[in-house]
Every structure is written in C-alpha cells, then in structure tokens.
mmCIF file of C-alpha atoms in Angstrom:
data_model
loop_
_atom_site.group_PDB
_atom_site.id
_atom_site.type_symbol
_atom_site.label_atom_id
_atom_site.label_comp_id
_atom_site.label_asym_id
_atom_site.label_seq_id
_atom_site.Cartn_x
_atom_site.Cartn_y
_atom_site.Cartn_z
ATOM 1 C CA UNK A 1 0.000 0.000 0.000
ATOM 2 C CA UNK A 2 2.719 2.754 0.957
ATOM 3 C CA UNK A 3 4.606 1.335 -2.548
ATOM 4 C CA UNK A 4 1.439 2.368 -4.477
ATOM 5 C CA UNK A 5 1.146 5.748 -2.346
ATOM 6 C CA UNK A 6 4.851 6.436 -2.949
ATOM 7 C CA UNK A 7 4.403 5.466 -6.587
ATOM 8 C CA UNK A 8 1.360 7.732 -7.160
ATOM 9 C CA UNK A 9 -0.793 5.005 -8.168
ATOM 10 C CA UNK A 10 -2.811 4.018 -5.378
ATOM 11 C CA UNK A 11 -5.048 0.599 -6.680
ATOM 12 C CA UNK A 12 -6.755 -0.678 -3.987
ATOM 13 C CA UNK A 13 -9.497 1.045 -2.847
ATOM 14 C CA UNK A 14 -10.903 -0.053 0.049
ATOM 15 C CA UNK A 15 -8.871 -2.080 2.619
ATOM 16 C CA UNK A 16 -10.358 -4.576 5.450
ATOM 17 C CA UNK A 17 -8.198 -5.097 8.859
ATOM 18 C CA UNK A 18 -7.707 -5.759 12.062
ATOM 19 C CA UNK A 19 -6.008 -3.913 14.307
ATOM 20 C CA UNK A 20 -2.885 -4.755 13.651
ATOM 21 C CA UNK A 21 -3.150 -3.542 9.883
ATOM 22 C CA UNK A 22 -5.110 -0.543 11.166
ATOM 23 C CA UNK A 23 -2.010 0.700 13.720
ATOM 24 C CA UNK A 24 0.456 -0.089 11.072
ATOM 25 C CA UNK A 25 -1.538 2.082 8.660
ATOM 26 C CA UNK A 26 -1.931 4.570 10.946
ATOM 27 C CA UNK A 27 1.594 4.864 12.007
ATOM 28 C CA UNK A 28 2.618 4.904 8.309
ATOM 29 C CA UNK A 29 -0.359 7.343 7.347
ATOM 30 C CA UNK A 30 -1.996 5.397 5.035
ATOM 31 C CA UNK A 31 -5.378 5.434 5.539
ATOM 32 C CA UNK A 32 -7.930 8.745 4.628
ATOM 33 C CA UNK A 33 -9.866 10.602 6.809
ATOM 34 C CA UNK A 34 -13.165 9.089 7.689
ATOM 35 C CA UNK A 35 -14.203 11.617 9.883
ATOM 36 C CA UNK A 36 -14.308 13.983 7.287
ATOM 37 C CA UNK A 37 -17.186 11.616 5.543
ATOM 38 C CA UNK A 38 -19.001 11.676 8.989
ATOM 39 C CA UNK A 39 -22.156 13.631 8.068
ATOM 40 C CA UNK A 40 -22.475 10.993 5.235
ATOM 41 C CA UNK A 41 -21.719 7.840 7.930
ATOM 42 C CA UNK A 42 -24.033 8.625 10.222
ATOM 43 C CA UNK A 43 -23.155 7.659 13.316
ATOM 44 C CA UNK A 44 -23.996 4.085 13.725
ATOM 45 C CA UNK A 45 -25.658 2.065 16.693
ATOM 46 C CA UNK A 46 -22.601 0.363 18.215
ATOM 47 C CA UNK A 47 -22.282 -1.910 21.122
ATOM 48 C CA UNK A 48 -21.080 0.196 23.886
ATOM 49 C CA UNK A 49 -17.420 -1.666 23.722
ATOM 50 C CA UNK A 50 -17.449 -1.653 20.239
ATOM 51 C CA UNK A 51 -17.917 2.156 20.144
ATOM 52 C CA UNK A 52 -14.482 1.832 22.550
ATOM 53 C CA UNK A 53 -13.053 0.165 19.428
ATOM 54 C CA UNK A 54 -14.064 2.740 17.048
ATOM 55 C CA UNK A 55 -12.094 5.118 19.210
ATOM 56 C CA UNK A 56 -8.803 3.285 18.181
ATOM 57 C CA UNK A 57 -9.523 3.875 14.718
ATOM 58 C CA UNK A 58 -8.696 7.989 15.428
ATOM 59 C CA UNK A 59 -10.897 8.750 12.716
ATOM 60 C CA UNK A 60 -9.315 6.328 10.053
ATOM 61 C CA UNK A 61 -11.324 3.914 9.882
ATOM 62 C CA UNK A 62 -14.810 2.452 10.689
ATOM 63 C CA UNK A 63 -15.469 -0.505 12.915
ATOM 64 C CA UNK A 64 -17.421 -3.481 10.920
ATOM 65 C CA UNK A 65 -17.142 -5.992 13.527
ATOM 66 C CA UNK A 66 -16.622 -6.767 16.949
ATOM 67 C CA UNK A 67 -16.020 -9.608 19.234
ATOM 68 C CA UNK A 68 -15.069 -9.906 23.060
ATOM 69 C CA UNK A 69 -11.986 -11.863 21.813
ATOM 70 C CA UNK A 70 -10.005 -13.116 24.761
ATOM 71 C CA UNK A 71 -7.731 -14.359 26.235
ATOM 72 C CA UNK A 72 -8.888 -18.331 26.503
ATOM 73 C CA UNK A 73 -7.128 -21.430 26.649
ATOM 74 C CA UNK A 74 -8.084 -23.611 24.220
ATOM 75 C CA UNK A 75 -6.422 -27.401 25.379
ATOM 76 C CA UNK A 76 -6.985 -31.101 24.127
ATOM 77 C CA UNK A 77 -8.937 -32.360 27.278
ATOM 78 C CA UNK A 78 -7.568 -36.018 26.685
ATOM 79 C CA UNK A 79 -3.934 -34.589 27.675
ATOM 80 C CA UNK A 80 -5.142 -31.576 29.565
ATOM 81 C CA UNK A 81 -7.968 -33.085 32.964
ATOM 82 C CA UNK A 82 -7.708 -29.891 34.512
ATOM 83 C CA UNK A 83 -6.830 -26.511 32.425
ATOM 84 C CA UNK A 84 -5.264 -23.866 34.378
ATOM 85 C CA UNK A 85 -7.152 -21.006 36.082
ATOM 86 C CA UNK A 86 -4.485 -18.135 36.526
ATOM 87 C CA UNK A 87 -1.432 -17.848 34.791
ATOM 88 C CA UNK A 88 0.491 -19.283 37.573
ATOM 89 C CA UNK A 89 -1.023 -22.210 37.212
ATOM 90 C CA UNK A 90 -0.162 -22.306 33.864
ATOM 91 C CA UNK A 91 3.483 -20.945 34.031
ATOM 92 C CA UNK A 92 3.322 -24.228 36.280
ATOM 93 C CA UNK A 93 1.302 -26.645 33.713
ATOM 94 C CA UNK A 94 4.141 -25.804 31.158
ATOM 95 C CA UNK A 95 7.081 -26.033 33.452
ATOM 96 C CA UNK A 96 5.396 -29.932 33.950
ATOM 97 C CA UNK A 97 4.794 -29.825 30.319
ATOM 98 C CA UNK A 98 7.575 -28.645 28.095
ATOM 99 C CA UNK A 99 7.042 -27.736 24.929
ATOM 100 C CA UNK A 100 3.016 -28.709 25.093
ATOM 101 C CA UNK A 101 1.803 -25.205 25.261
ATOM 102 C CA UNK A 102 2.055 -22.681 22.306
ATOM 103 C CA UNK A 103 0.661 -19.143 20.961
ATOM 104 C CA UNK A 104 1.444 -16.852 18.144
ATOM 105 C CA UNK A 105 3.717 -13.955 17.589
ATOM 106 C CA UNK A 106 1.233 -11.675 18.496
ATOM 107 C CA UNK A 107 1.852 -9.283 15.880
ATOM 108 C CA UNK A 108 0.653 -11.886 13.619
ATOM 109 C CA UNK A 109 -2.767 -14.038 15.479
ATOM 110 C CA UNK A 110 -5.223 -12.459 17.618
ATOM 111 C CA UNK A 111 -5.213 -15.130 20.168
ATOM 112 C CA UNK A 112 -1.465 -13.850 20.719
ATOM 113 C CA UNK A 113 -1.608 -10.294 20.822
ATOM 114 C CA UNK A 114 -5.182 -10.993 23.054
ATOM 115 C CA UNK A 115 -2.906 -13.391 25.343
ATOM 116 C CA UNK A 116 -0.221 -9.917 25.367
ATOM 117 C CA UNK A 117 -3.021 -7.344 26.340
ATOM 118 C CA UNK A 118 -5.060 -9.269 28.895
ATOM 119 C CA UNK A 119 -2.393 -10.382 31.050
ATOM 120 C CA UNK A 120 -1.467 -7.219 32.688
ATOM 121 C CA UNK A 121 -4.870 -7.086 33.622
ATOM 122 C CA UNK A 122 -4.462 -10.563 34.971
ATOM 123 C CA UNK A 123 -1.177 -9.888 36.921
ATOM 124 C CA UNK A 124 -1.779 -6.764 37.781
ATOM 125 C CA UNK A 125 0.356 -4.631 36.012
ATOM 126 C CA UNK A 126 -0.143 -0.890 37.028
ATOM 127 C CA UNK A 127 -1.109 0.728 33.708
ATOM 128 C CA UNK A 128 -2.190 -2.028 31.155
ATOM 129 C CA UNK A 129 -2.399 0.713 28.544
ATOM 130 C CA UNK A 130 1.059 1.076 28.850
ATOM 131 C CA UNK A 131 3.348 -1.490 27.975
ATOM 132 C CA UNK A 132 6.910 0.076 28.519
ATOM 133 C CA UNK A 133 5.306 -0.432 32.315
ATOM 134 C CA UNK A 134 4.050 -3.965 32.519
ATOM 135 C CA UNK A 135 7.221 -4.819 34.610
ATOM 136 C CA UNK A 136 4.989 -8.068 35.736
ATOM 137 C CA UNK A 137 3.751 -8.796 32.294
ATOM 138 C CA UNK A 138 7.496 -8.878 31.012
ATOM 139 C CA UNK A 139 9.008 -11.338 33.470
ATOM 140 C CA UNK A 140 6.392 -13.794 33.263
ATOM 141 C CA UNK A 141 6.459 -14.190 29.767
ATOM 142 C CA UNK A 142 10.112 -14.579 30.279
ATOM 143 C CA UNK A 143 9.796 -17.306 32.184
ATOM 144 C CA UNK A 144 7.276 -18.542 30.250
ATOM 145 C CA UNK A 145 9.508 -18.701 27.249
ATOM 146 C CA UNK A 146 11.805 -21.549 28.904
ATOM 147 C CA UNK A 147 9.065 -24.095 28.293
ATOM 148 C CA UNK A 148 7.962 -22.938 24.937
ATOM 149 C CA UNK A 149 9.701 -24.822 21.980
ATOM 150 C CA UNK A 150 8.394 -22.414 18.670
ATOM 151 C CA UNK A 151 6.378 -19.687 18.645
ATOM 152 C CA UNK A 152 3.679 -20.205 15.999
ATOM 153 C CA UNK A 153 3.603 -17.276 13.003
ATOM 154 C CA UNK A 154 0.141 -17.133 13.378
ATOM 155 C CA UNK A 155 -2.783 -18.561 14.695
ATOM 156 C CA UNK A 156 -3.336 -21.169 12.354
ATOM 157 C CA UNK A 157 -0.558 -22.811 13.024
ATOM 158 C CA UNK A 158 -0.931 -23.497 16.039
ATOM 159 C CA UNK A 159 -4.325 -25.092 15.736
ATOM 160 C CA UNK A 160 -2.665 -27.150 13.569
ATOM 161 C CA UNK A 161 0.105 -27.957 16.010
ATOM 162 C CA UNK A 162 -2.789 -28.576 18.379
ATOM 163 C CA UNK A 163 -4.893 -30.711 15.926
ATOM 164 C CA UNK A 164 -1.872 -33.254 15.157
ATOM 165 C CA UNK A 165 -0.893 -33.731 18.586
ATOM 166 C CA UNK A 166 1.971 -31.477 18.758
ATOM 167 C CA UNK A 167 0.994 -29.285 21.327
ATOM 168 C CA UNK A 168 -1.778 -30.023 24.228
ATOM 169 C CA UNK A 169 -2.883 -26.410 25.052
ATOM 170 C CA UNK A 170 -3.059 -23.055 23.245
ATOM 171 C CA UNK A 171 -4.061 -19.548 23.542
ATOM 172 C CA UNK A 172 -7.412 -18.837 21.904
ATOM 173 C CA UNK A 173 -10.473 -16.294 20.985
ATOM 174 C CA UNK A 174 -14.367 -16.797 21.317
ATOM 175 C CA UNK A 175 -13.782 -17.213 17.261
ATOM 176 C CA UNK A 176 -10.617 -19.400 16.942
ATOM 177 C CA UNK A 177 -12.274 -22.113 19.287
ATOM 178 C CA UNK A 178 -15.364 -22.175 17.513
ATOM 179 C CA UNK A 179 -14.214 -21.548 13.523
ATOM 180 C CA UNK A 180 -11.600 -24.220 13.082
ATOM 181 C CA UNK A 181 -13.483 -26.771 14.429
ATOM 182 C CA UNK A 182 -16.261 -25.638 12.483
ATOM 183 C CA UNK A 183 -14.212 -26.384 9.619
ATOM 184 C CA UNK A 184 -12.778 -29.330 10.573
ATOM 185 C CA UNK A 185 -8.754 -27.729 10.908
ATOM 186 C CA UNK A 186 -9.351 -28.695 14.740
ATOM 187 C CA UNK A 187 -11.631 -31.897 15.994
ATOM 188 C CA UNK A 188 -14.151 -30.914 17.722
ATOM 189 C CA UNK A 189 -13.742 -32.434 21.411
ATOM 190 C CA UNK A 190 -11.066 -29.298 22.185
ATOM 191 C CA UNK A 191 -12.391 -27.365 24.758
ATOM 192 C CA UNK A 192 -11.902 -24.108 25.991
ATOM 193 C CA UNK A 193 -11.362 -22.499 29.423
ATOM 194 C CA UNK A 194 -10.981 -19.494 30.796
ATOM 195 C CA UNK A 195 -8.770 -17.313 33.775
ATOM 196 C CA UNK A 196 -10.807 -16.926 36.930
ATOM 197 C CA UNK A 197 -11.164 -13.085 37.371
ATOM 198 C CA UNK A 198 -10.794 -12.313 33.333
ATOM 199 C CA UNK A 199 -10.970 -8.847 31.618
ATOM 200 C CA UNK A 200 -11.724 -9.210 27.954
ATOM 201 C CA UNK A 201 -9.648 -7.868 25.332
ATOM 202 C CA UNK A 202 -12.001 -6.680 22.928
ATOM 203 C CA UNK A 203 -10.930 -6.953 18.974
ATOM 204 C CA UNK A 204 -12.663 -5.680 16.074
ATOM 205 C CA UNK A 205 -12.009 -5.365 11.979
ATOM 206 C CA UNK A 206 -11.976 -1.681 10.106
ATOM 207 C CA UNK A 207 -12.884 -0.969 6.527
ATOM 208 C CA UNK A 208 -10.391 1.823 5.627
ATOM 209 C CA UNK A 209 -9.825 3.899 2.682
ATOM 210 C CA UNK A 210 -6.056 4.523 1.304
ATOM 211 C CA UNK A 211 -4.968 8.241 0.953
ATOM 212 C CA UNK A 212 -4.856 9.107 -2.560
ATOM 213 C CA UNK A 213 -8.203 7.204 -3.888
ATOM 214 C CA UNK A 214 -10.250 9.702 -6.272
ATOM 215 C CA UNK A 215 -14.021 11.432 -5.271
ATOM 216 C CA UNK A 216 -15.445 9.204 -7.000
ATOM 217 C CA UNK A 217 -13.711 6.140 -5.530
ATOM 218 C CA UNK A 218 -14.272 7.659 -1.873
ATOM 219 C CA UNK A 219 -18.204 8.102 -2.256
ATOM 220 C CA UNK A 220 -18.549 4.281 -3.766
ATOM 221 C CA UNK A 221 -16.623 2.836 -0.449
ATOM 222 C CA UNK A 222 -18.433 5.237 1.860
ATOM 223 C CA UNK A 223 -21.798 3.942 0.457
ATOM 224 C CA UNK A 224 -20.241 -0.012 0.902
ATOM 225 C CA UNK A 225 -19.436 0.779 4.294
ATOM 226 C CA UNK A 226 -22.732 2.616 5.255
ATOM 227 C CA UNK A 227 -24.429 -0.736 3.774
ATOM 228 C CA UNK A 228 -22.161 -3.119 5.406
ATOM 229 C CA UNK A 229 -23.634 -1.529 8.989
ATOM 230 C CA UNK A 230 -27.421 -2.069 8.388
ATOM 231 C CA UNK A 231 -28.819 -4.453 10.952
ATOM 232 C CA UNK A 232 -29.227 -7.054 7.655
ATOM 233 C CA UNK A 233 -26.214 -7.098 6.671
ATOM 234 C CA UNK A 234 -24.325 -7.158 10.328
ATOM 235 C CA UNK A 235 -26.478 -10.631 10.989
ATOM 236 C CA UNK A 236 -23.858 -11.602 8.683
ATOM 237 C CA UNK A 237 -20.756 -10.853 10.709
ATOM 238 C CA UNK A 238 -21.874 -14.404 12.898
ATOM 239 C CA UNK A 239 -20.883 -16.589 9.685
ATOM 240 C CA UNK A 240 -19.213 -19.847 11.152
ATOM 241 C CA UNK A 241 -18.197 -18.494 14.399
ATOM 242 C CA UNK A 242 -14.913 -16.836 13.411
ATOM 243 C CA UNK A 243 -15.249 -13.702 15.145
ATOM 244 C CA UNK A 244 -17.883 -14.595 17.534
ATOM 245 C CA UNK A 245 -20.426 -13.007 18.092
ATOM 246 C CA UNK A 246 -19.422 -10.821 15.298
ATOM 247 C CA UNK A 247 -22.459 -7.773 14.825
ATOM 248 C CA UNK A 248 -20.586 -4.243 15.884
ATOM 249 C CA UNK A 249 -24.225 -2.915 16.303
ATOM 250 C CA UNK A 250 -27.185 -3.269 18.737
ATOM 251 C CA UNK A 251 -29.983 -5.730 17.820
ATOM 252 C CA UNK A 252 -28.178 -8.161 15.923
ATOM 253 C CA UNK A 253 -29.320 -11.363 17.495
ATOM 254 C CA UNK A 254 -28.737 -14.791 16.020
ATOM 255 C CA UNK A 255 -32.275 -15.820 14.861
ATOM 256 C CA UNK A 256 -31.547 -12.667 11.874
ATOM 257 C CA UNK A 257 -28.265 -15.214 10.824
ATOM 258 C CA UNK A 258 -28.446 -16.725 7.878
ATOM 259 C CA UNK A 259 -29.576 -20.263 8.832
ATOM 260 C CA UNK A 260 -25.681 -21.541 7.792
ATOM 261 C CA UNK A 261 -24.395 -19.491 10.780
ATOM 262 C CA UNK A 262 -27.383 -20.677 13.243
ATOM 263 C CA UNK A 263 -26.966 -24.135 12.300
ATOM 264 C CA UNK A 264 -23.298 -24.192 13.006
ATOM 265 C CA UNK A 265 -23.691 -22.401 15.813
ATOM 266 C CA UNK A 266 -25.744 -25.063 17.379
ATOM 267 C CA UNK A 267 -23.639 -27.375 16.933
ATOM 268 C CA UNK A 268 -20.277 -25.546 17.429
ATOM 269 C CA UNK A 269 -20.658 -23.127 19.499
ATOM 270 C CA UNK A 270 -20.404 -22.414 23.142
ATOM 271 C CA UNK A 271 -23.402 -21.644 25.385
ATOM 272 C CA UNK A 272 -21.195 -20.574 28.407
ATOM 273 C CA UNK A 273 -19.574 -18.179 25.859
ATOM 274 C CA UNK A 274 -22.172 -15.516 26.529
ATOM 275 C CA UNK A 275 -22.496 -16.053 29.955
ATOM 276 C CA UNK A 276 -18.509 -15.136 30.126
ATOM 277 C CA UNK A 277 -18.959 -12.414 28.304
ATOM 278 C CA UNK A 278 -21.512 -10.999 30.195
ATOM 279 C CA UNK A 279 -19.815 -11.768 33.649
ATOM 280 C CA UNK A 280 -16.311 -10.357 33.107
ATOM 281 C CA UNK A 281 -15.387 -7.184 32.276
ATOM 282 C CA UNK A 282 -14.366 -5.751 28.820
ATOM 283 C CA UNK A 283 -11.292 -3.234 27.550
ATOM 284 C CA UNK A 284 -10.580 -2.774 24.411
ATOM 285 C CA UNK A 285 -6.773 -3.390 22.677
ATOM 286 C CA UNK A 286 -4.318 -1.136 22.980
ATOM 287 C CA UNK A 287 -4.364 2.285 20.789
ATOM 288 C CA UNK A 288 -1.998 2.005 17.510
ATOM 289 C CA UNK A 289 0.997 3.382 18.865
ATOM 290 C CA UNK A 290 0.792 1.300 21.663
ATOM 291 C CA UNK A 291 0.369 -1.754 20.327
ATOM 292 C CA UNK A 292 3.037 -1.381 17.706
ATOM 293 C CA UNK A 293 5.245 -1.048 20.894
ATOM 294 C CA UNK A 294 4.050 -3.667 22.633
ATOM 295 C CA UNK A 295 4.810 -5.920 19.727
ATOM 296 C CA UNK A 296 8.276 -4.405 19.606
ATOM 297 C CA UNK A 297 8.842 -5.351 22.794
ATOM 298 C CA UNK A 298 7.383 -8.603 22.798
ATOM 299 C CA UNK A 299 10.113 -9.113 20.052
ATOM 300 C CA UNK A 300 13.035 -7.560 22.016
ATOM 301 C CA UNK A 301 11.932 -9.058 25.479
ATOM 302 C CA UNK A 302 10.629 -12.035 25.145
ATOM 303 C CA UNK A 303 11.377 -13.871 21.453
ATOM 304 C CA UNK A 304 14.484 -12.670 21.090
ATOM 305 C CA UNK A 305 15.402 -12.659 24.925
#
C-alpha cells in the first residue's frame, strides 16, 4: 500500500483489517480521513465496547465488527484433565509440560496479541495501557519462554500444532475455538477455558480507505461501508463463528443469521460463551501506537530474549 502511495498510483481502494493492519496504517499514514465523511456515515448504533473500538480507529477507519476476543485457553482435554485457572497455574502446567503449550507472535494471530493485552490485567500490572510499564507482564512471559519450543507465526498454526498432537494447550479467541473446528482444521472435542477473574480484550475489523483514492472512488466505499452496517447485513458478521459473536451494532441477534451461521452455531458453538462475556469485564486493545510497541517489545523481550 505505501509502494502504491509512494508510486502515485494508489489501486486498492478499500482495505479490510484488524487492528494490527489498522495501527500499522496509521503509524505509516496510510489510511484517509473518515471523519471527514461523517455527516455521510451517520453515526452508527454500536455496542457500547465496540464504540471503545471505534475510538482506536482515530478517525481512520470504521469498525465493521466486533467480538469480546479473549484471552482463553483452548487445550486437548484427553492430555489436559484440569486446564489452568491463573497464569500461575499455567506458568506451572508448562514447566510440567515442556514444549506442550504454544501461541502466536502476536503481531501476527489475535489469540497472541489478546494473550499480550489481557495479562497485565491478569497480573496486575499498574497501567495495562502502557506497555513500557508492565514490569509483571514482562518477566512472566520470560519465564514462560523456557518451556515454549516455537512460537507459531500465526494462529493457524498453532491449531494445527494442536490438531496433530503437537501441542496439548493453546491460547485462543471466542472465534478461533469455535471456527476451526467448524471447519474441521481442529476436531471438535477441544475445549476451551478461561482465567478466573478475566478482563476481555475486545478486537474488532476496520474498513479503511487509502490516501490518494479519487471522489469518486471515496463516495462508492463510503456507500459499501454505510451498507455493510445495516442491521441485515451485520447478521452476517456471525458466519461460522470466526469472530464470535461478530455484529458491531445493537440488535443483531442470532435468529436474523443466515440459517448456515445458526446451524453451526448449534452445533459448534459455546453456550457458556455468553455467559462469560456478560460476567467479566471488557477493555478494548491497545491504541496504535501502543500496540506497535508492545509488539516491539514482545520481540526484544521475550522472542528474542
């Protein structure tokens, strides 16, 4: 995208991400104003914490979907009996364990960079919006990293790992446990756990325009994106799970799913899912700049430690 922009021949028009693209984009100041298109937006009717998310797009971007994320433990309950309820008991678990327990870079899987953000929250860290300060965060992931044989490049491969018996446990999303098996990548008898006293991580994807797309360009995407946020079109967002629940907006329930998404949702998904999500709290991931730094020092501090 910043080769096109540098070029002077921008060619893709409308860009969906997560927040990983998003902070990258915004750091490199990529994306156009969509602020400036407001009037035109409307403001839409957004879950309270997915109106948080919007927030992190600083008027970039526009939130099309939201889930509560994580961070869960997804684990192979033939291996794992009991699954660990705080991180020490699973600094302890893969101590026991070597090399059975695995996440992503979190710069590349949201079940990684979910596992990064919600454990300052669960250790206490003073300022989990800060991650130059998560002194506790930092040391356990160190020692964490003894017992960890690969870190996965992203998410799917560590299902995989998990599928073929290669790893017993995993960090997870609401999404990631209930997609994959879904589509058969992971069997369906994983289960998934969470940490007692949990603060959700929210995560959400942005439809963005690049900087340098023509009028009429601009006024086609705005009009996708307007469309993309009717009620109809959000019962969409709960396809097969993958970021579940998936509707940014209020009054989205699951009986307006297309009967593909209800149907493996019955059979897929989690009941207790909901009932987590309304008993813990919910923050949402870390403004761009911050998360590009926590990434960096994920890198520094912990990978390459």
């Amino acid at each position: 995208m910043k080769a096109q922009q540098q070029a002077g021949r921008v060619q893709i028009d409308l860009v969906l991400t997560g927040t990983d693209g998003l902070a990258a984009g915004i750091s490199q100041k990529l994306w156009s104003s969509m602020d400036a298109h407001r009037a035109f937006l409307g403001s839409p009717d957004y879950l309270e914490p997915a109106a948080e998310m919007q927030k992190l797009a600083q008027g970039q971007g526009t939130a099309v979907v939201y889930y509560p994320s994580g961070p869960l433990l997804e684990y192979n309950p033939d291996k794992v009996k009991n699954p660990p309820k705080t991180p020490a008991e699973l600094l302890a678990w893969a101590k026991a364990n070597p090399k059975r327990f695995q996440y992503a870079d979190p710069a590349n899987s949201g079940p990684g960079r979910t596992w990064l953000m919600g454990l300052p929250y669960l250790l206490g860290d003073k300022d989990p919006s800060s991650p130059a300060s998560w002194d506790k965060t930092w040391a356990y992931l160190k020692e964490l990293d003894k017992y960890i044989d690969v870190y996965g490049s992203g998410t799917t491969e560590t299902m995989k790992n998990l599928a073929s018996g290669q790893t017993d446990m995993i960090m997870s999303t609401t999404g990631w446990y209930i997609n994959p098996r879904a589509l058969g990548t992971v069997p369906k008898k994983m289960k998934a756990a969470h940490f007692d006293g949990m603060t959700w991580v929210t995560d959400a994807q942005y439809a963005v325009v690049p900087k340098g797309v023509d009028a009429d360009t601009m006024s086609a995407a705005l009009n996708l994106v307007k469309w993309m946020l009717t009620p109809e079109q959000q019962a969409k967002a709960y396809d097969d799970g993958y970021f579940y629940p998936g509707p940014a907006i209020k009054n989205v329930p699951l009986s307006m799913a297309p009967e593909k998404s209800q149907r493996t949702l019955e059979e897929y998904g989690v009941p207790e899912f909901d009932q987590w999500i309304e008993r813990f709290p919910k923050r949402p991931s870390l403004p761009a700049e911050a998360q590009v730094e926590a990434f960096d020092l994920w890198n520094r501090e912990v990978a390459g430690g």
